[in-house]
Coordinates of C-alpha atoms in Angstrom, one line a residue:
M1 CA 11.6 77.5 -8.6
G2 CA 13.3 78.6 -11.9
L3 CA 14.7 76.4 -14.5
P4 CA 18.4 75.6 -13.6
L5 CA 20.9 76.8 -16.2
D6 CA 22.4 73.4 -16.7
L7 CA 19.1 71.7 -17.3
A8 CA 18.1 74.5 -19.7
A9 CA 21.3 73.9 -21.7
V10 CA 20.4 70.2 -22.0
I11 CA 16.8 71.0 -23.0
S12 CA 17.7 73.8 -25.5
T13 CA 20.4 71.7 -27.2
T14 CA 17.9 68.7 -27.6
L15 CA 15.1 70.6 -29.0
E16 CA 17.4 72.5 -31.3
G17 CA 18.8 69.3 -32.5
I18 CA 15.3 67.9 -33.2
L19 CA 14.4 71.1 -35.2
Y20 CA 17.7 71.2 -36.8
G21 CA 17.2 67.6 -38.2
F22 CA 13.7 68.5 -39.4
S23 CA 15.2 71.7 -41.1
I24 CA 17.7 69.3 -43.0
F25 CA 14.8 67.2 -44.3
M26 CA 12.9 70.4 -45.5
F27 CA 16.1 71.7 -47.1
G28 CA 16.4 68.5 -49.2
V29 CA 12.6 68.9 -50.2
T30 CA 13.2 72.5 -51.0
M31 CA 16.0 71.6 -53.3
F32 CA 13.9 68.9 -55.0
I33 CA 11.0 71.3 -55.5
L34 CA 13.2 74.1 -56.9
R35 CA 14.6 71.7 -59.4
E36 CA 11.5 70.1 -60.3
N37 CA 9.5 73.4 -60.8
S38 CA 12.4 74.7 -63.0
R39 CA 12.5 71.8 -65.1
R40 CA 8.6 71.7 -65.6
A41 CA 8.6 75.5 -66.4
G42 CA 11.5 74.9 -68.9
R43 CA 13.8 77.7 -67.1
E44 CA 17.0 77.7 -65.2
M45 CA 17.1 76.6 -61.6
N46 CA 16.4 79.6 -59.2
Y47 CA 19.9 79.9 -58.0
K48 CA 19.1 82.7 -55.7
M49 CA 16.7 80.8 -53.7
V50 CA 19.2 78.0 -53.7
S51 CA 22.0 80.2 -52.3
L52 CA 19.7 81.5 -49.6
S53 CA 18.6 78.1 -48.6
V54 CA 22.2 77.0 -48.3
A55 CA 23.2 80.0 -46.3
L56 CA 20.3 79.4 -43.8
L57 CA 21.4 75.9 -43.5
V58 CA 25.0 76.8 -43.0
C59 CA 24.0 79.1 -40.1
S60 CA 21.9 76.6 -38.5
T61 CA 24.6 74.1 -38.7
V62 CA 27.3 76.3 -37.2
H63 CA 24.9 77.4 -34.5
M64 CA 24.2 73.6 -33.7
I65 CA 27.9 72.8 -33.7
I66 CA 28.6 75.7 -31.2
D67 CA 25.9 74.6 -29.0
F68 CA 27.2 71.0 -28.9
V69 CA 30.8 72.5 -28.0
R70 CA 29.3 74.6 -25.4
V71 CA 27.4 71.8 -23.7
S72 CA 30.5 69.7 -24.0
R73 CA 32.8 72.3 -22.3
G74 CA 30.2 73.0 -19.7
F75 CA 29.7 69.5 -18.7
I76 CA 32.8 67.8 -19.4
F77 CA 36.0 69.7 -20.1
K78 CA 35.2 72.8 -17.8
R79 CA 33.2 71.0 -15.2
D80 CA 35.7 71.2 -12.5
S81 CA 38.0 73.9 -13.7
F82 CA 35.4 76.6 -14.3
P83 CA 34.7 78.7 -11.0
G84 CA 31.2 77.7 -9.7
G85 CA 30.8 74.5 -12.0
P86 CA 28.5 74.1 -14.9
I87 CA 25.9 76.5 -13.7
A88 CA 28.3 79.4 -13.4
F89 CA 29.7 78.3 -16.9
F90 CA 26.4 78.6 -18.7
A91 CA 25.5 81.9 -16.6
Q92 CA 28.5 83.6 -18.0
P93 CA 27.7 85.8 -21.1
S94 CA 31.3 86.5 -22.1
E95 CA 32.2 82.9 -22.5
W96 CA 33.3 82.6 -26.2
T97 CA 30.8 79.9 -27.2
F98 CA 28.0 82.1 -26.0
V99 CA 29.2 85.1 -27.8
A100 CA 29.8 83.0 -30.9
K101 CA 26.3 81.5 -31.0
N102 CA 24.8 84.9 -30.6
A103 CA 26.8 86.3 -33.4
V104 CA 25.6 83.6 -35.6
Y105 CA 22.0 84.1 -34.5
T106 CA 22.3 87.7 -35.4
I107 CA 23.5 87.0 -38.8
Q108 CA 20.7 84.4 -39.5
T109 CA 18.2 86.8 -38.2
L110 CA 19.3 89.4 -40.6
L111 CA 19.3 86.9 -43.5
G112 CA 15.8 85.6 -42.5
D113 CA 14.5 89.1 -42.2
G114 CA 16.1 90.4 -45.4
I115 CA 14.6 87.4 -47.3
L116 CA 11.1 88.3 -45.9
I117 CA 11.7 92.0 -46.8
Y118 CA 12.7 91.0 -50.3
R119 CA 9.5 88.9 -50.7
C120 CA 7.5 91.9 -49.8
Y121 CA 9.1 93.9 -52.4
A122 CA 8.8 91.2 -55.0
V123 CA 5.0 91.2 -54.5
W124 CA 4.4 94.9 -54.1
Q125 CA 7.1 96.1 -56.7
S126 CA 7.4 99.2 -54.6
W127 CA 10.4 100.6 -52.6
L128 CA 8.2 102.9 -50.8
I129 CA 6.2 100.1 -49.2
V130 CA 9.4 98.5 -47.9
T131 CA 11.2 101.6 -46.8
F132 CA 10.2 101.4 -43.1
P133 CA 11.0 97.6 -43.0
I134 CA 14.3 98.3 -44.5
V135 CA 15.1 100.9 -41.9
L136 CA 14.1 98.3 -39.2
W137 CA 16.4 95.7 -40.6
F138 CA 19.3 98.1 -40.4
W139 CA 18.3 98.9 -36.9
I140 CA 18.3 95.1 -36.1
G141 CA 21.8 94.9 -37.4
V142 CA 23.0 97.8 -35.3
V143 CA 21.4 96.4 -32.1
G144 CA 22.5 93.0 -32.9
V145 CA 26.2 94.0 -33.1
L146 CA 25.8 96.0 -30.0
S147 CA 24.1 93.2 -28.1
V148 CA 27.0 90.8 -29.1
H149 CA 29.6 93.5 -28.0
A150 CA 27.7 93.9 -24.7
V151 CA 27.9 90.1 -23.9
S152 CA 31.5 89.8 -24.8
T153 CA 32.6 92.5 -22.4
V154 CA 31.0 91.1 -19.2
P155 CA 33.8 90.2 -16.8
I156 CA 34.1 86.7 -15.6
G157 CA 31.8 86.1 -12.6
A158 CA 30.4 89.7 -12.8
G159 CA 26.8 88.7 -13.6
T160 CA 24.4 87.3 -16.1
V161 CA 22.8 87.9 -19.5
F162 CA 20.2 90.0 -17.6
L163 CA 22.4 92.7 -16.6
A164 CA 21.0 96.2 -17.5
S165 CA 24.0 97.0 -19.8
V166 CA 23.4 93.8 -21.7
G167 CA 19.7 93.4 -21.5
R168 CA 18.6 96.6 -23.1
W169 CA 20.3 95.7 -26.3
I170 CA 19.0 92.1 -26.4
T171 CA 15.5 93.4 -25.6
A172 CA 15.8 95.9 -28.4
F173 CA 16.9 93.3 -30.8
Y174 CA 14.0 90.9 -30.1
A175 CA 11.4 93.7 -30.2
S176 CA 12.7 95.0 -33.5
T177 CA 12.8 91.6 -35.1
L178 CA 9.3 90.7 -33.9
A179 CA 8.1 94.3 -35.2
T180 CA 9.7 93.8 -38.7
N181 CA 8.4 90.1 -39.1
F182 CA 4.8 91.1 -37.9
L183 CA 4.7 94.1 -40.2
V184 CA 6.1 92.6 -43.3
T185 CA 3.9 89.5 -42.8
I186 CA 0.7 91.6 -42.9
L187 CA 1.9 93.6 -45.9
L188 CA 2.6 90.3 -47.8
A189 CA -0.7 88.7 -46.8
Y190 CA -2.7 92.0 -47.6
K191 CA -1.1 92.4 -51.1
I192 CA -1.8 88.7 -52.1
W193 CA -5.4 89.1 -50.8
I194 CA -6.2 92.2 -52.7
T195 CA -4.5 90.8 -55.9
N196 CA -6.6 87.7 -55.4
R197 CA -9.8 89.9 -55.4
R198 CA -8.8 91.9 -58.2
I199 CA -7.9 89.2 -60.7
S200 CA -10.4 86.6 -59.6
H201 CA -12.4 87.2 -62.7
M202 CA -9.4 86.4 -64.9
R203 CA -8.4 83.0 -63.6
Q204 CA -9.9 79.8 -61.9
G205 CA -8.7 79.1 -58.4
S206 CA -7.7 81.4 -55.7
L207 CA -4.6 83.0 -54.3
L208 CA -5.9 82.6 -50.7
P209 CA -3.9 79.3 -50.1
V210 CA -0.7 81.6 -50.7
V211 CA -2.0 84.0 -48.1
R212 CA -2.4 81.1 -45.5
V213 CA 1.1 79.8 -46.3
V214 CA 2.6 83.2 -45.8
A215 CA 0.5 83.8 -42.7
D216 CA 1.4 80.4 -41.2
A217 CA 5.2 81.1 -41.7
G218 CA 4.8 84.5 -40.1
V219 CA 2.8 83.2 -37.1
L220 CA 5.3 80.4 -36.5
Y221 CA 8.3 82.8 -36.4
S222 CA 6.4 85.7 -34.5
V223 CA 5.1 83.4 -31.7
T224 CA 8.6 82.0 -31.1
L225 CA 10.1 85.6 -31.0
A226 CA 7.3 86.8 -28.6
A227 CA 8.1 83.8 -26.4
A228 CA 11.8 84.6 -26.4
L229 CA 11.0 88.4 -25.6
G230 CA 8.7 87.5 -22.8
C231 CA 11.0 85.1 -21.2
F232 CA 13.8 87.6 -21.4
V233 CA 11.8 90.4 -19.9
Q234 CA 10.7 88.1 -17.2
K235 CA 14.3 87.2 -16.6
S236 CA 13.4 83.6 -17.0
N237 CA 16.1 81.1 -18.0
G238 CA 13.6 79.6 -20.5
Q239 CA 14.8 82.2 -22.9
Y240 CA 17.9 80.1 -23.5
V241 CA 15.6 77.3 -24.5
V242 CA 13.5 79.4 -26.8
I243 CA 16.4 81.3 -28.4
D244 CA 18.2 78.0 -29.5
M245 CA 15.0 77.0 -31.1
V246 CA 14.7 80.1 -33.1
C247 CA 17.7 79.4 -35.4
P248 CA 16.3 76.3 -37.1
I249 CA 12.9 77.8 -37.0
I250 CA 14.0 80.7 -39.2
S251 CA 15.2 78.1 -41.8
I252 CA 12.0 76.0 -41.5
T253 CA 9.7 79.0 -42.0
F254 CA 11.8 79.9 -45.2
Y255 CA 11.7 76.2 -46.5
M256 CA 7.9 75.9 -45.6
V257 CA 6.9 78.8 -47.9
I258 CA 8.9 77.4 -51.0
I259 CA 7.6 73.6 -50.2
R260 CA 4.0 74.6 -49.9
I261 CA 3.8 76.8 -52.9
G262 CA 5.9 74.4 -55.0
L263 CA 3.7 71.5 -54.1
A264 CA 0.6 73.5 -55.0
E265 CA 2.3 74.3 -58.4
S266 CA 3.1 70.5 -58.8
Q267 CA -0.6 69.6 -57.9
R268 CA -1.8 72.1 -60.5
S269 CA 0.4 70.9 -63.2
S270 CA -0.7 67.3 -62.5
D271 CA -4.2 68.3 -62.7
F272 CA -3.7 69.7 -66.1
G273 CA -1.8 66.5 -67.0
T274 CA -4.5 64.3 -65.8
G275 CA -7.1 66.2 -67.9
S276 CA -5.0 65.8 -71.0
G277 CA -8.0 64.7 -73.0
L278 CA -9.8 67.9 -72.3
S279 CA -6.8 70.0 -72.8
A280 CA -6.4 68.5 -76.3
A281 CA -10.0 69.1 -77.0
H282 CA -9.5 72.7 -76.1
H283 CA -6.2 73.3 -77.8
Q284 CA -7.0 71.7 -81.2
P285 CA -10.2 73.5 -82.0
T286 CA -8.6 76.8 -80.8
S287 CA -5.9 76.3 -83.6
V288 CA -8.7 75.8 -86.0
F289 CA -10.6 78.9 -85.0
A290 CA -7.5 81.0 -85.2
N291 CA -6.5 79.8 -88.6
G292 CA -10.1 79.9 -90.0
V293 CA -9.9 76.6 -91.6
G294 CA -12.4 73.8 -91.3
R295 CA -10.1 70.8 -90.7
T296 CA -8.0 69.3 -87.8
G297 CA -5.4 66.7 -87.4
D298 CA -8.2 64.5 -86.2
Q299 CA -11.4 64.4 -88.2
R300 CA -13.6 62.4 -85.8
G301 CA -16.4 64.2 -84.3
Q302 CA -15.1 67.5 -85.3
T303 CA -18.4 69.4 -85.8
V304 CA -19.6 69.5 -82.3
P305 CA -16.4 70.4 -80.6
M306 CA -15.8 73.2 -83.0
S307 CA -19.2 74.6 -82.5
R308 CA -19.0 74.7 -78.7
L309 CA -15.5 75.9 -78.7
Q310 CA -16.0 78.8 -81.0
V311 CA -18.7 80.2 -78.6
H312 CA -16.3 79.7 -75.6
I313 CA -13.4 81.6 -77.3
S314 CA -15.7 84.4 -78.5
K315 CA -16.8 84.8 -74.9
V316 CA -13.2 85.0 -73.6
C317 CA -12.3 87.7 -76.4
E318 CA -15.2 89.7 -75.4
T319 CA -14.3 89.7 -71.7
D320 CA -10.7 90.5 -72.4
V321 CA -11.5 93.4 -74.6
A322 CA -14.0 94.8 -71.9
T323 CA -11.4 94.4 -69.2
L324 CA -8.8 96.2 -71.1
E325 CA -11.3 99.1 -71.9
N326 CA -12.3 99.4 -68.3
E327 CA -8.7 99.3 -66.9
G328 CA -7.3 102.1 -68.9
D329 CA -4.0 103.1 -67.5
T330 CA -3.9 100.4 -65.0
G331 CA -2.2 98.1 -67.5
S332 CA 1.1 97.8 -65.8
E333 CA -0.4 97.0 -62.5
M334 CA -2.8 94.4 -63.9
D335 CA 0.3 92.8 -65.7
R336 CA 1.8 92.3 -62.3
D337 CA -1.6 90.8 -61.0
R338 CA -1.7 88.5 -63.9
K339 CA 1.9 87.2 -62.9
M340 CA 0.7 86.6 -59.4
A341 CA -2.5 85.1 -60.8
G342 CA -0.3 82.6 -62.6
L343 CA 1.4 81.9 -59.3
E344 CA 4.9 83.1 -60.3
V345 CA 6.6 81.2 -57.6
R346 CA 9.9 83.0 -58.1
N347 CA 8.2 86.2 -57.0
V348 CA 6.6 84.7 -53.9
V349 CA 9.6 82.5 -52.6

């Protein structure tokens, strides 16, 4: 026995509400992370990321409101007046709340996929790499508009969302979004991985946690889209449940990347702050070595630290010279890698 449409409406709205509440919490944490990281780095707040975060929250909020109105109309206001009752109400694709929620979902999908493609470009710094994903993004917009138009033109009582005239566009929309997300996630993870290998000799730590963050977000979104596509192809009413969960998940995956990388940045800064004594010991003799004078602000125990740190600095200088000689004309690429090595969060999130 299939899932009844009235029960599917209740389950989908409930699960969407839970995920929406979680996305609001993550939005607040995201704003805090963006503010603290900008303050710590001494730069202006990344208003581009703030704007995108707000736009995703607005889409999720509008979709949640429409779903609440839809459930209220189906079970309360139109329960007795709509031909066929609540089940027929929720089965009708051209009912305005269904059309409106799908329009909002299309906009949010375009926004989420566009952000993902932008991240890919920011990491690769190559339009050639993102050309095909951009083409897919425009195709998603086309089939999204066509699917919304198709559902809005279904006559009252003439069928369901699984009609061939509607289903082909919805299937194309799901498949295109899934392909775009899968492709761009692989490109992002691969670039960060090879960058980590290239610059591993120039820094302590690893970029592999960033790869895991990107992969986790991509897998979460991809699994949800694959479930929605599978349910729709099988003409299961479970697709109504899954698709309502996708909207807050798009926001959650976006916030998740910013939060996890931002927390890693905060932890790294805290580690440096905790080792302030060691940092001072390094910075002070470095100044002495650079100025070529035999005194510091603190005369206590200067002989041993200066001797050890002169050897350390000499080693670093030799390594840098050798690296520059070996790299030749790849300086611009290595500059980008050094920015990634420094976890330039603005380029990743």
